[in-house]
PDB file of C-alpha atoms and ligand atoms in Angstrom:
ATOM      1  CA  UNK H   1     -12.608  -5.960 -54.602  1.00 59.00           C
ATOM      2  CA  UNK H   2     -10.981  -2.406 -54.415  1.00 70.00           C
ATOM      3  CA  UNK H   3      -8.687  -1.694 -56.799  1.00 68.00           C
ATOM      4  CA  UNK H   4      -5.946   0.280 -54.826  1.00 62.00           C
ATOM      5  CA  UNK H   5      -3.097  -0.075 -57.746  1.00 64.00           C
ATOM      6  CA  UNK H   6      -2.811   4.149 -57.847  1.00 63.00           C
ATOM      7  CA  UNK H   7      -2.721   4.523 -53.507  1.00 61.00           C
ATOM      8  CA  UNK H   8       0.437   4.989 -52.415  1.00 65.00           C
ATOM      9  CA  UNK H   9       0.448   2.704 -49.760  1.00 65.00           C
ATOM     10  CA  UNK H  10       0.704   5.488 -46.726  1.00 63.00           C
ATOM     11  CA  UNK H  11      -1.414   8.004 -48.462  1.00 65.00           C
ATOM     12  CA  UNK H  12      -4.081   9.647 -46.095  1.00 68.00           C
ATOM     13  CA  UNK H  13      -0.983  10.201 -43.217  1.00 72.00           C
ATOM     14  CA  UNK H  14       0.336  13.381 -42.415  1.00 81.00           C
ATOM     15  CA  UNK H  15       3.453  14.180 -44.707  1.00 80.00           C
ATOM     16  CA  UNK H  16       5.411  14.812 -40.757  1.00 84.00           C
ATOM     17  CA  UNK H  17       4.197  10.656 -40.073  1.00 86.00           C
ATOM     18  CA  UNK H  18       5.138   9.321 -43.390  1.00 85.00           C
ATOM     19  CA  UNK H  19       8.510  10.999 -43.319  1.00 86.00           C
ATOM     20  CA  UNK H  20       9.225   9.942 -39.682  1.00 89.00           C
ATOM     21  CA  UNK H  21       8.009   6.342 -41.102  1.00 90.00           C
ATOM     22  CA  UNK H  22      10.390   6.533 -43.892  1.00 90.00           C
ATOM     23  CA  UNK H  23      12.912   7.591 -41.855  1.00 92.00           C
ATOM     24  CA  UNK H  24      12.687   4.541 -39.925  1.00 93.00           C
ATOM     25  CA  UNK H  25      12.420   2.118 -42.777  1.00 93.00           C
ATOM     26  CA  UNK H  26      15.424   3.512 -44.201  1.00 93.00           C
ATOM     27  CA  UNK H  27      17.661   2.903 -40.396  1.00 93.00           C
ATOM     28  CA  UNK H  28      16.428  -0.785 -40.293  1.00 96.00           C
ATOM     29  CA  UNK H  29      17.423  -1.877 -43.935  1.00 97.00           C
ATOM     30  CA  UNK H  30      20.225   1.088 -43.818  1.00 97.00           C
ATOM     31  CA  UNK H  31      23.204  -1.752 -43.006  1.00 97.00           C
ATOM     32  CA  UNK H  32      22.523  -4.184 -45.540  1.00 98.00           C
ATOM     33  CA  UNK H  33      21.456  -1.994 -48.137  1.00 98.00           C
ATOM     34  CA  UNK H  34      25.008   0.091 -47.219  1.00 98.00           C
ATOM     35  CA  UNK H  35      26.807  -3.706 -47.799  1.00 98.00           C
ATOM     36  CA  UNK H  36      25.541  -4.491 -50.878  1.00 98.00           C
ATOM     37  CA  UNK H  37      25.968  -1.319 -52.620  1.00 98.00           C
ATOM     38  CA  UNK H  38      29.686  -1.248 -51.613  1.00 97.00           C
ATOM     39  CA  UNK H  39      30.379  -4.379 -52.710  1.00 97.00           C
ATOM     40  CA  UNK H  40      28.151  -4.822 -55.761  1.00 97.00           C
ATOM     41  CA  UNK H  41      27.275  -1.273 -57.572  1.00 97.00           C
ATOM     42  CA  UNK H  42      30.907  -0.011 -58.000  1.00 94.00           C
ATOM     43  CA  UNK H  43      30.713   3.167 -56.424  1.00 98.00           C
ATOM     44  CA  UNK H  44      33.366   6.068 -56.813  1.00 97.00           C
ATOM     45  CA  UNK H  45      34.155   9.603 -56.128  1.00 98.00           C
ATOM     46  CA  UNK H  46      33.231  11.359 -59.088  1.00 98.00           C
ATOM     47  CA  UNK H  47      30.145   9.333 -60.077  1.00 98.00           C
ATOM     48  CA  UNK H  48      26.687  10.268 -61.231  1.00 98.00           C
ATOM     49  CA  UNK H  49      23.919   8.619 -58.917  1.00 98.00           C
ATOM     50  CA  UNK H  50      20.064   9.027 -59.886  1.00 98.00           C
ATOM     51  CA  UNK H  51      18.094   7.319 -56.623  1.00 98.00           C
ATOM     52  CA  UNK H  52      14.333   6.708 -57.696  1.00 98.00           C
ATOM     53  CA  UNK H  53      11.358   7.136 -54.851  1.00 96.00           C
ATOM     54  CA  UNK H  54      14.044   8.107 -52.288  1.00 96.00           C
ATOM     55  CA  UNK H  55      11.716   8.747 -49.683  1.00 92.00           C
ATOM     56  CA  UNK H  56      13.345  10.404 -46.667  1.00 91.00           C
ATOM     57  CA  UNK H  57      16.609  11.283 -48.743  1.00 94.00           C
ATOM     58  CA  UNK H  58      18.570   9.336 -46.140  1.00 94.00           C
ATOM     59  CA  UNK H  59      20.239   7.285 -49.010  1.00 97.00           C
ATOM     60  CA  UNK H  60      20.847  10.858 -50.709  1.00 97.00           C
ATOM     61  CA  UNK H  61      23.225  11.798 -48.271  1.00 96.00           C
ATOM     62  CA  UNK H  62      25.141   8.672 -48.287  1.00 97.00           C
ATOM     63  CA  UNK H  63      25.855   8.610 -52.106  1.00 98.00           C
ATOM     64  CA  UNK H  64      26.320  12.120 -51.641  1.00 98.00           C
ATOM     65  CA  UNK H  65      29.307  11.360 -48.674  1.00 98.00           C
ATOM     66  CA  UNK H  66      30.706   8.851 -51.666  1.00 98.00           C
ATOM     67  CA  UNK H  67      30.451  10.298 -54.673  1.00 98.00           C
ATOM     68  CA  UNK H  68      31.687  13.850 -53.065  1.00 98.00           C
ATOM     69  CA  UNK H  69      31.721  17.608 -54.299  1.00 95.00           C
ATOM     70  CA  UNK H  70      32.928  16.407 -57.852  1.00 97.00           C
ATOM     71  CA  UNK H  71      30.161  13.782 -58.333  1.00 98.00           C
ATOM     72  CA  UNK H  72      25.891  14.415 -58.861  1.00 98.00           C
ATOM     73  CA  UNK H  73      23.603  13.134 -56.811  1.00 98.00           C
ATOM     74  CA  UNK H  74      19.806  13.401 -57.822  1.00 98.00           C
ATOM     75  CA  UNK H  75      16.923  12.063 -56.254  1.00 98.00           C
ATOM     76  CA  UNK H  76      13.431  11.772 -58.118  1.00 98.00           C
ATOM     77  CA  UNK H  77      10.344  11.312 -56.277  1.00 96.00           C
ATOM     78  CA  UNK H  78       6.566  11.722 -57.188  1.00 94.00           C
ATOM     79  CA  UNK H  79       6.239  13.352 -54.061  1.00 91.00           C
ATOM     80  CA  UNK H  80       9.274  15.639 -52.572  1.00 92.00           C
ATOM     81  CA  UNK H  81       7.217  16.494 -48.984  1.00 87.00           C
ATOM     82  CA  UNK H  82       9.177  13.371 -46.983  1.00 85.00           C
ATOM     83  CA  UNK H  83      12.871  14.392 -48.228  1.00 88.00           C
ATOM     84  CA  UNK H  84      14.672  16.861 -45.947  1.00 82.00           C
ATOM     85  CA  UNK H  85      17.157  19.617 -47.190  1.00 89.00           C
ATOM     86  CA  UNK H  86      19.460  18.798 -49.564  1.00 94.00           C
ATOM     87  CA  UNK H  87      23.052  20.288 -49.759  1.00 94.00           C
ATOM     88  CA  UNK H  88      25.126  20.066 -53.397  1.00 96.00           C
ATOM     89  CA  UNK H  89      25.812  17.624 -54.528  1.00 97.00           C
ATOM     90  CA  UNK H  90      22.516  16.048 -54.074  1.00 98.00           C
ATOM     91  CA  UNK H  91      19.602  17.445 -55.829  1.00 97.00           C
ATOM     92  CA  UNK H  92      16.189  16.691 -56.008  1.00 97.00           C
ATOM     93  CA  UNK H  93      13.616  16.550 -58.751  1.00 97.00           C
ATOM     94  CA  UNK H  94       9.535  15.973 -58.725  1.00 96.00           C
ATOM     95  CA  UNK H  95       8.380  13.819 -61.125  1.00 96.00           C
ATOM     96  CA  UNK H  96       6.696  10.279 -61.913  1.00 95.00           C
ATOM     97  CA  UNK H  97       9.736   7.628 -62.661  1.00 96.00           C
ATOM     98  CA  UNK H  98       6.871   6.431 -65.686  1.00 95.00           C
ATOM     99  CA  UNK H  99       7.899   9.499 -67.322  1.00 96.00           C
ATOM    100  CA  UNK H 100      10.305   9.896 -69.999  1.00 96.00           C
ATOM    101  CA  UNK H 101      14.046  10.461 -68.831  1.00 98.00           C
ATOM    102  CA  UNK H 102      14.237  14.238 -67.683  1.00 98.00           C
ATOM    103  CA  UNK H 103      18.410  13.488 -68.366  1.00 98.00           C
ATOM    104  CA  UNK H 104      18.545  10.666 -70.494  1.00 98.00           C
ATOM    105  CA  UNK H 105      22.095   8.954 -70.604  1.00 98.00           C
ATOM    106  CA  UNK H 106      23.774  11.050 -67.687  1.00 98.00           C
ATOM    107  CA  UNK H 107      23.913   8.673 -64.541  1.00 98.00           C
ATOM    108  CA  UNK H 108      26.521   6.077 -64.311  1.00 98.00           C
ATOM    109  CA  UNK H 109      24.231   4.102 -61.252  1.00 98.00           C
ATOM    110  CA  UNK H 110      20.354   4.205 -60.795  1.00 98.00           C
ATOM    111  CA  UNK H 111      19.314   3.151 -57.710  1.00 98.00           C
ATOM    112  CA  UNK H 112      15.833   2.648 -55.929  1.00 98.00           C
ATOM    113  CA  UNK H 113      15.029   0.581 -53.378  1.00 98.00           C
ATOM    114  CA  UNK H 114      11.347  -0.649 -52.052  1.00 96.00           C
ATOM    115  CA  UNK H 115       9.525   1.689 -55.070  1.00 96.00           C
ATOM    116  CA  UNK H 116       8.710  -0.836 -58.037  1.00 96.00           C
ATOM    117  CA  UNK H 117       6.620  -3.141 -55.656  1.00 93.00           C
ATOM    118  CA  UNK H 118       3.859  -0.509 -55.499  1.00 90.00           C
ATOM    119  CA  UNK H 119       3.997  -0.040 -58.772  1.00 93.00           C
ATOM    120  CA  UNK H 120       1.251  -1.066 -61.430  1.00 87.00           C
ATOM    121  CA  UNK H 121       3.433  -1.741 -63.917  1.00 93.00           C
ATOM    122  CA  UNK H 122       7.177  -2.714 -62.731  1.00 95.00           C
ATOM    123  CA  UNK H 123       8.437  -3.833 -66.178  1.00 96.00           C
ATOM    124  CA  UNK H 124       7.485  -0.358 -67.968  1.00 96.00           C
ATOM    125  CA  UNK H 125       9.533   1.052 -64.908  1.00 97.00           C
ATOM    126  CA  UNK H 126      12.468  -0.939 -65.098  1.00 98.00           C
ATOM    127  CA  UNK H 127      12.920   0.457 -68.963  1.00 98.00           C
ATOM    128  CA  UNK H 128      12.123   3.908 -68.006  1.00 98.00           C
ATOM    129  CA  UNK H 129      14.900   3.978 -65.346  1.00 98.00           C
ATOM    130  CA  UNK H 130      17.516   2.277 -67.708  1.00 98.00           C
ATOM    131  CA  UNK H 131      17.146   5.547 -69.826  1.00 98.00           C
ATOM    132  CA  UNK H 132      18.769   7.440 -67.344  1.00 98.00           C
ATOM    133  CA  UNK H 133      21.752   5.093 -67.483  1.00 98.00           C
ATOM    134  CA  UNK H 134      24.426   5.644 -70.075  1.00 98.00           C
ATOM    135  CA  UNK H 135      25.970   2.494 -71.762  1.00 98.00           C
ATOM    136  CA  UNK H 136      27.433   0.376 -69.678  1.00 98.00           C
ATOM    137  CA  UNK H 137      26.107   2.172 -66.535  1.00 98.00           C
ATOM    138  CA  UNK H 138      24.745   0.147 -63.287  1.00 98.00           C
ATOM    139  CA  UNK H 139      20.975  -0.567 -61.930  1.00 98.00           C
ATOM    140  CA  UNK H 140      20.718  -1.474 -59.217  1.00 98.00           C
ATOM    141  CA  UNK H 141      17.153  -2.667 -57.269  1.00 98.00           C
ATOM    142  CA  UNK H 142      15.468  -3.781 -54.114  1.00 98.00           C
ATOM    143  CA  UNK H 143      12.435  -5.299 -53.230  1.00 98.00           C
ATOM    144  CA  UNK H 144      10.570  -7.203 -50.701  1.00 97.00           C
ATOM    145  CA  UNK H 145       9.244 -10.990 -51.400  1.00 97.00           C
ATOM    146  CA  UNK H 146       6.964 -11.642 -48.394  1.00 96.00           C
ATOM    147  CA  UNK H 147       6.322 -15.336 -49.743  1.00 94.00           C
ATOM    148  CA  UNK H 148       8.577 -16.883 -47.774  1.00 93.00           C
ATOM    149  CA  UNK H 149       7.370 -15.250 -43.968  1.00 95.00           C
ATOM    150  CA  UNK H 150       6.370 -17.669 -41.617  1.00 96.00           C
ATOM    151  CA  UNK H 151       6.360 -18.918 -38.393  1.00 98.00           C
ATOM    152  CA  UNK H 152       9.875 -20.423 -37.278  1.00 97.00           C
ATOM    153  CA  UNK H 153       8.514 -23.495 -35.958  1.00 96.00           C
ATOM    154  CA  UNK H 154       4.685 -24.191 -36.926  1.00 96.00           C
ATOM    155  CA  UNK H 155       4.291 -26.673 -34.034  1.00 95.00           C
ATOM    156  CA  UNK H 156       4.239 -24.013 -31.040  1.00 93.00           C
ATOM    157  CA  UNK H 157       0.702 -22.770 -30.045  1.00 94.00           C
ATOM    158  CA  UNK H 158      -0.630 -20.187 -32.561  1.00 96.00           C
ATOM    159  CA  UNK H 159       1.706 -19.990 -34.875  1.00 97.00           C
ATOM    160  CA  UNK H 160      -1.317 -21.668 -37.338  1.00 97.00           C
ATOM    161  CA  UNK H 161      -3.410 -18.576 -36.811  1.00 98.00           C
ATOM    162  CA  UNK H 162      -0.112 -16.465 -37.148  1.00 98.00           C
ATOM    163  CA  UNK H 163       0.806 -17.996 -40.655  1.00 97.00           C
ATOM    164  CA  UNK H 164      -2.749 -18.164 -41.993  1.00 97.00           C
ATOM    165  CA  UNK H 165      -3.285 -14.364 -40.573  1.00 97.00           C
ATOM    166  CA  UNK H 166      -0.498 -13.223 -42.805  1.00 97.00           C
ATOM    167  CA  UNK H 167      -0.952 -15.138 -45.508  1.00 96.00           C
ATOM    168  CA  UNK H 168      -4.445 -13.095 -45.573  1.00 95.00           C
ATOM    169  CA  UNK H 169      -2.775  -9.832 -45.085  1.00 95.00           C
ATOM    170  CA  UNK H 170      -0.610 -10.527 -47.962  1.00 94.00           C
ATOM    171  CA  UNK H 171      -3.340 -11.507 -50.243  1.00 93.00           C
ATOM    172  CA  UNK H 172      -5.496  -8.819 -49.117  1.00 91.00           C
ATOM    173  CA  UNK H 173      -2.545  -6.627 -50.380  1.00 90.00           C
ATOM    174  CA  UNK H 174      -1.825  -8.392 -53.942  1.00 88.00           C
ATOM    175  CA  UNK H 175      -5.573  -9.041 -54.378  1.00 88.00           C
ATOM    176  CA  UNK H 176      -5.792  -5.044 -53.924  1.00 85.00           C
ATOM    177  CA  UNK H 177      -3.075  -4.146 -56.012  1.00 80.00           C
ATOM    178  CA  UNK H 178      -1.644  -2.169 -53.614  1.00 84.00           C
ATOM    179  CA  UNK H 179       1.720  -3.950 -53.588  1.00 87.00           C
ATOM    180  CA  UNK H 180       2.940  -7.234 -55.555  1.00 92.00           C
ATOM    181  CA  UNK H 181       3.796  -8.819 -52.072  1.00 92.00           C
ATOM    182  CA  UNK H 182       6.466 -10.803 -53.876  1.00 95.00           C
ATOM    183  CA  UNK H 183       7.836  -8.768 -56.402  1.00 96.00           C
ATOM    184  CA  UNK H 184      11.423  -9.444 -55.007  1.00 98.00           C
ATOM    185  CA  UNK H 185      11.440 -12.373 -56.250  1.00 98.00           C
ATOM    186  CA  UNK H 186      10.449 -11.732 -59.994  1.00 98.00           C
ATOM    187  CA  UNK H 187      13.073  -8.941 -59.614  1.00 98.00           C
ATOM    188  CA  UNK H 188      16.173 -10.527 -61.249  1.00 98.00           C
ATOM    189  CA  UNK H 189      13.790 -11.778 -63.978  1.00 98.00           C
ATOM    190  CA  UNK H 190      12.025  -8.582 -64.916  1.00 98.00           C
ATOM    191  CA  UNK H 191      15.580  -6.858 -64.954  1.00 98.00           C
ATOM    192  CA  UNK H 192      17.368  -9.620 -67.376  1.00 98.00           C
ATOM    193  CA  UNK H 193      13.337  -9.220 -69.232  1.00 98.00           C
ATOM    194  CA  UNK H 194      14.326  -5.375 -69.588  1.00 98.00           C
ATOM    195  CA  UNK H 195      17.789  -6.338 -71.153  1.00 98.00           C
ATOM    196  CA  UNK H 196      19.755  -5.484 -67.939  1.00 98.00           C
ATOM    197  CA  UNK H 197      23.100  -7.525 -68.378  1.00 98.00           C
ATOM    198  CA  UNK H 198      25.180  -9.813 -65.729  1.00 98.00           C
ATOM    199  CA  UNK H 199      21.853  -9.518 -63.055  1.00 98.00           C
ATOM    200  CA  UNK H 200      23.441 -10.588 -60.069  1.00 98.00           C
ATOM    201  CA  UNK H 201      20.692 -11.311 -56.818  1.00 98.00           C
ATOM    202  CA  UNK H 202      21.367 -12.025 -53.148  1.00 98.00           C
ATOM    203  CA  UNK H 203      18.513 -11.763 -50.452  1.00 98.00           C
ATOM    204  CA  UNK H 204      19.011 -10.005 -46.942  1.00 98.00           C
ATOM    205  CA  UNK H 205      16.740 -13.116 -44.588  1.00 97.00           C
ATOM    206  CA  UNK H 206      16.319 -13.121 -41.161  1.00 96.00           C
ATOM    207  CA  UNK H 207      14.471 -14.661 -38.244  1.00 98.00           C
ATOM    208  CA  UNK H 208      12.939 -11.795 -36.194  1.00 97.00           C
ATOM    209  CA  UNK H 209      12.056 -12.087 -32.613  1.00 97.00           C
ATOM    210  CA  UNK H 210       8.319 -10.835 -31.858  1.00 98.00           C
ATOM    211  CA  UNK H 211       8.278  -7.666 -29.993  1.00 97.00           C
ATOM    212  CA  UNK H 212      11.439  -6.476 -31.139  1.00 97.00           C
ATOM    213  CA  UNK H 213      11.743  -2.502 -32.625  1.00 96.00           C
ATOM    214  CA  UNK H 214      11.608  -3.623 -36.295  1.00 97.00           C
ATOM    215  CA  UNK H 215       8.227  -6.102 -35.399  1.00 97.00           C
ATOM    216  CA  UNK H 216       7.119  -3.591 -33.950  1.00 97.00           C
ATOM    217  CA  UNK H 217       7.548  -1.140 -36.800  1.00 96.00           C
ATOM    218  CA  UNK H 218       6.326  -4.160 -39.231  1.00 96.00           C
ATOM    219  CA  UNK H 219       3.268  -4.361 -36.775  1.00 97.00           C
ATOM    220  CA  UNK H 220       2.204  -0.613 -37.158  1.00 94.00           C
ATOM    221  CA  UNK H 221       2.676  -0.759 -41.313  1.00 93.00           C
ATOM    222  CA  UNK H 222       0.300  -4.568 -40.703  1.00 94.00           C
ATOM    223  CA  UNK H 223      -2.377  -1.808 -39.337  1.00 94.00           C
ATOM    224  CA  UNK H 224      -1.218   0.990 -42.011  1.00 90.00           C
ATOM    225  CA  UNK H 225      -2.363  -1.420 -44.822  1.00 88.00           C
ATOM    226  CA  UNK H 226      -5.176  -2.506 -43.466  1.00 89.00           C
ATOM    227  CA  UNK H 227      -6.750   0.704 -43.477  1.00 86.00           C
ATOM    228  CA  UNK H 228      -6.658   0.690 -47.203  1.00 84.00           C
ATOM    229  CA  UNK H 229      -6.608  -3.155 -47.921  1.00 87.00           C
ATOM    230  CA  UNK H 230     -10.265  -3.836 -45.188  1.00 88.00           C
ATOM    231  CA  UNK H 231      -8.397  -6.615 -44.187  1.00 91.00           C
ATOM    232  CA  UNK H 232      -9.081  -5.745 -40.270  1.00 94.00           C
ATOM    233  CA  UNK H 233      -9.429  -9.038 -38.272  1.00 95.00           C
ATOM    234  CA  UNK H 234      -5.855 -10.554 -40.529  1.00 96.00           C
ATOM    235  CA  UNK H 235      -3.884  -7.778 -39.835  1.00 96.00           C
ATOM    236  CA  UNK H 236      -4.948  -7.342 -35.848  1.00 96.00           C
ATOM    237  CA  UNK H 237      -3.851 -11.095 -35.585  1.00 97.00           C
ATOM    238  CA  UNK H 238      -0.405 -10.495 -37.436  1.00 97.00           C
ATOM    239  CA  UNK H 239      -0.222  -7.820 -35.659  1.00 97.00           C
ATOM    240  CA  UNK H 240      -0.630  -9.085 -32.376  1.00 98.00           C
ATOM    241  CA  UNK H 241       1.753 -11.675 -32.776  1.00 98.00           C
ATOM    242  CA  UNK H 242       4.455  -9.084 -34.185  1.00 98.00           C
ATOM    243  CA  UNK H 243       4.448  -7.425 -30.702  1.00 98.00           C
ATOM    244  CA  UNK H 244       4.170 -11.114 -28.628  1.00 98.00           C
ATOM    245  CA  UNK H 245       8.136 -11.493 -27.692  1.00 97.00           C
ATOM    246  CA  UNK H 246       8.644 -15.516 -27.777  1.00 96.00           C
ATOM    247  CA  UNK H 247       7.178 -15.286 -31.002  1.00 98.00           C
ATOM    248  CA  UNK H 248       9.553 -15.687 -34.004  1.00 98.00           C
ATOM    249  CA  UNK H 249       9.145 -15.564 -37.416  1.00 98.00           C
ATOM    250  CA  UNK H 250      11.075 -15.604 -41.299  1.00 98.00           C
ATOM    251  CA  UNK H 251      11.064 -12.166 -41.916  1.00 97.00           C
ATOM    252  CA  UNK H 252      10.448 -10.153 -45.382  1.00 97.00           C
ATOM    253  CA  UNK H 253      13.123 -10.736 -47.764  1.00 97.00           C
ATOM    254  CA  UNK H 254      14.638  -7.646 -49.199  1.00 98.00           C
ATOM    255  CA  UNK H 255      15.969  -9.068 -52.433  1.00 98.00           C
ATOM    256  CA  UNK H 256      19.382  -7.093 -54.134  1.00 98.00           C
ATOM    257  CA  UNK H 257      19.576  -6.951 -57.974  1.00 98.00           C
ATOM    258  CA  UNK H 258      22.577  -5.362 -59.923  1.00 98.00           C
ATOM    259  CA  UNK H 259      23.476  -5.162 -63.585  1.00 98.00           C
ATOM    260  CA  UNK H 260      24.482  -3.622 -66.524  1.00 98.00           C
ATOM    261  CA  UNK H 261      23.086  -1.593 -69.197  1.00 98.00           C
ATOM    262  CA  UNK H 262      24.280  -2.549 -72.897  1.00 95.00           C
TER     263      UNK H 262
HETATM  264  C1  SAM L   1       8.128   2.640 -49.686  1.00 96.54           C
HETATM  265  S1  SAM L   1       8.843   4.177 -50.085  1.00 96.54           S
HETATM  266  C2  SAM L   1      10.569   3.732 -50.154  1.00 96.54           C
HETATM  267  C3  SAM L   1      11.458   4.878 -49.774  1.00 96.54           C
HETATM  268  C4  SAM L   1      12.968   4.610 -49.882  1.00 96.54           C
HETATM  269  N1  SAM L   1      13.333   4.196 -51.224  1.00 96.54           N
HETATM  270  C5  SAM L   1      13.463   3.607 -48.883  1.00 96.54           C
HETATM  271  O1  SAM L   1      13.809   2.479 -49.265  1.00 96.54           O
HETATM  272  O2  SAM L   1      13.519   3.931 -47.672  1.00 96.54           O
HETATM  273  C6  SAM L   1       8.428   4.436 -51.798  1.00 96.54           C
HETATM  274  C7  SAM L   1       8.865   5.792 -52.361  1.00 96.54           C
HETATM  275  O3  SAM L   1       8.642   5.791 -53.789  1.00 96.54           O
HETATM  276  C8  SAM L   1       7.999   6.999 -54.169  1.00 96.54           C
HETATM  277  N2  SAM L   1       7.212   6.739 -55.392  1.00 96.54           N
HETATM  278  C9  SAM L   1       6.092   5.972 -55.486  1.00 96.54           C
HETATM  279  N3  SAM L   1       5.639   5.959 -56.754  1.00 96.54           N
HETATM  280  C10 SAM L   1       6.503   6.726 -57.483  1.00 96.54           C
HETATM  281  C11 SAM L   1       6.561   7.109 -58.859  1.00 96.54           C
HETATM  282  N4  SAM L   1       5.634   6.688 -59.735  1.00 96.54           N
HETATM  283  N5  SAM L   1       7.566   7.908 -59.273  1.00 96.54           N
HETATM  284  C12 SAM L   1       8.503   8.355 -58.375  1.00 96.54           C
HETATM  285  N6  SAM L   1       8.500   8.024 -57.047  1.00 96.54           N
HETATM  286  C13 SAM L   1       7.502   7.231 -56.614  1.00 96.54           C
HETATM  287  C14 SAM L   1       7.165   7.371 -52.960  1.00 96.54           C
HETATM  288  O4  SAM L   1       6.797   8.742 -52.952  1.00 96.54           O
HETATM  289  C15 SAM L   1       8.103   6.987 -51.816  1.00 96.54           C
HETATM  290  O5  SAM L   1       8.995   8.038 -51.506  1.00 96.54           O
END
């Protein structure tokens, strides 16, 4: 079995196709994402935002469009080449979120979404990002559980071969190391684990309708990991079925953790 726990999951694309695929990933979960940090990570003009693994930046500019010219904005990624210009007060910074805090104690909210499921070790994460917190200061985290994607109704013609396809692809993926395929839902756990204080969840579900722009998207990453996972003949099924319209399915979960550093 490879061990693919230090690939980044879209390494081996062109920097201009990963950013354009970030880019994407941030528009589809851009609404609920947008929701939940209004409502649950207190944010204010003024404020200090660190974003970890912020991938196209997209998220950058938001906090940057709250926080305004009086508030700080930084974005850390191990790689910088997906992130587009950056205006004050956003700044960016290259490094590896394992690493000690570059400015320990100055954010009031640190933020990453979709990162700490690719990660080897998510726990060690978790208490390198609370550094960056002062006391008192939010986290706040999202990741996927796949565990709960399925068919809507198993009884209709192929849906079988659809579940058992992805349940393949997901395996193939844990199996790998490449991602913890359900990570999402060990989230809220891991955080109160870390000492992270009044961990509050909720989970953005849907049904998804096969051939629709995000299954389609979902359908090209199903080929994306398969490339690095071998599993060919899982993912071409999932993926077929992604772009079938008629065909409808539980989606990912992205699951939404807050809470508090003592
Ligand atoms: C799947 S993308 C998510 C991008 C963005 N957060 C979003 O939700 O659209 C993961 C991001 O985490 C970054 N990343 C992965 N490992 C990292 C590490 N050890 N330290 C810092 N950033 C990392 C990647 O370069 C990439 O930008």
């Amino acid at each position: 079995m490879k061990d693919l726990a230090p690939v980044y999951f879209a390494s081996g694309r062109s920097p201009a196709d990963e950013a354009l695929r970030l880019q994407r990933l941030d528009s589809f979960y851009a609404a609920p994402t947008r929701a939940w940090l209004q409502q649950a990570a207190g944010l204010k003009p003024g404020m200090a935002v660190a974003e970890f693994g912020p991938g196209s930046g997209r998220m950058l500019d938001w906090f940057a469009g709250i926080v305004g010219r009086d508030g700080d904005v930084l974005g850390v990624d191990i790689d910088l080449s997906r992130a587009g210009p950056v205006r004050p007060p956003v700044r960016l910074m290259q490094a590896d979120l394992h690493a000690p805090a570059a400015e320990p104690g100055a954010f009031d909210l640190v933020y990453a979404r979709m990162v700490l499921g690719h990660l080897s070790d998510p726990d060690a994460a978790i208490a390198r990002l609370l550094e960056w917190l002062r006391p008192g200061g939010r986290i706040a985290l999202a990741d996927l559980d796949c565990s709960r994607s399925l068919p809507e109704d198993m009884s209709t013609p192929g849906m079988a071969e659809f579940a058992a396809a992805m349940d393949a692809t997901r395996q193939a993926m844990d199996e790998t190391s490449l991602m913890d395929s359900a990570f999402g839902g060990r989230l809220a756990g891991a955080m109160k684990q870390a000492g992270v204080t009044q961990v509050n969840e909720q989970r953005f579900e849907r049904v998804v309708e096969g051939g629709s722009d995000w299954a389609l998207f979902q359908a090209e990453n199903v080929e994306i990991i398969a490339g690095l996972t071998g599993a060919h003949e899982a993912s071409a099924i999932t993926a077929r079925y992604m772009r079938t319209p008629g065909v409808r399915y539980h989606d990912q979960a992205l699951v939404f953790c807050t809470g508090i550093r003592p």
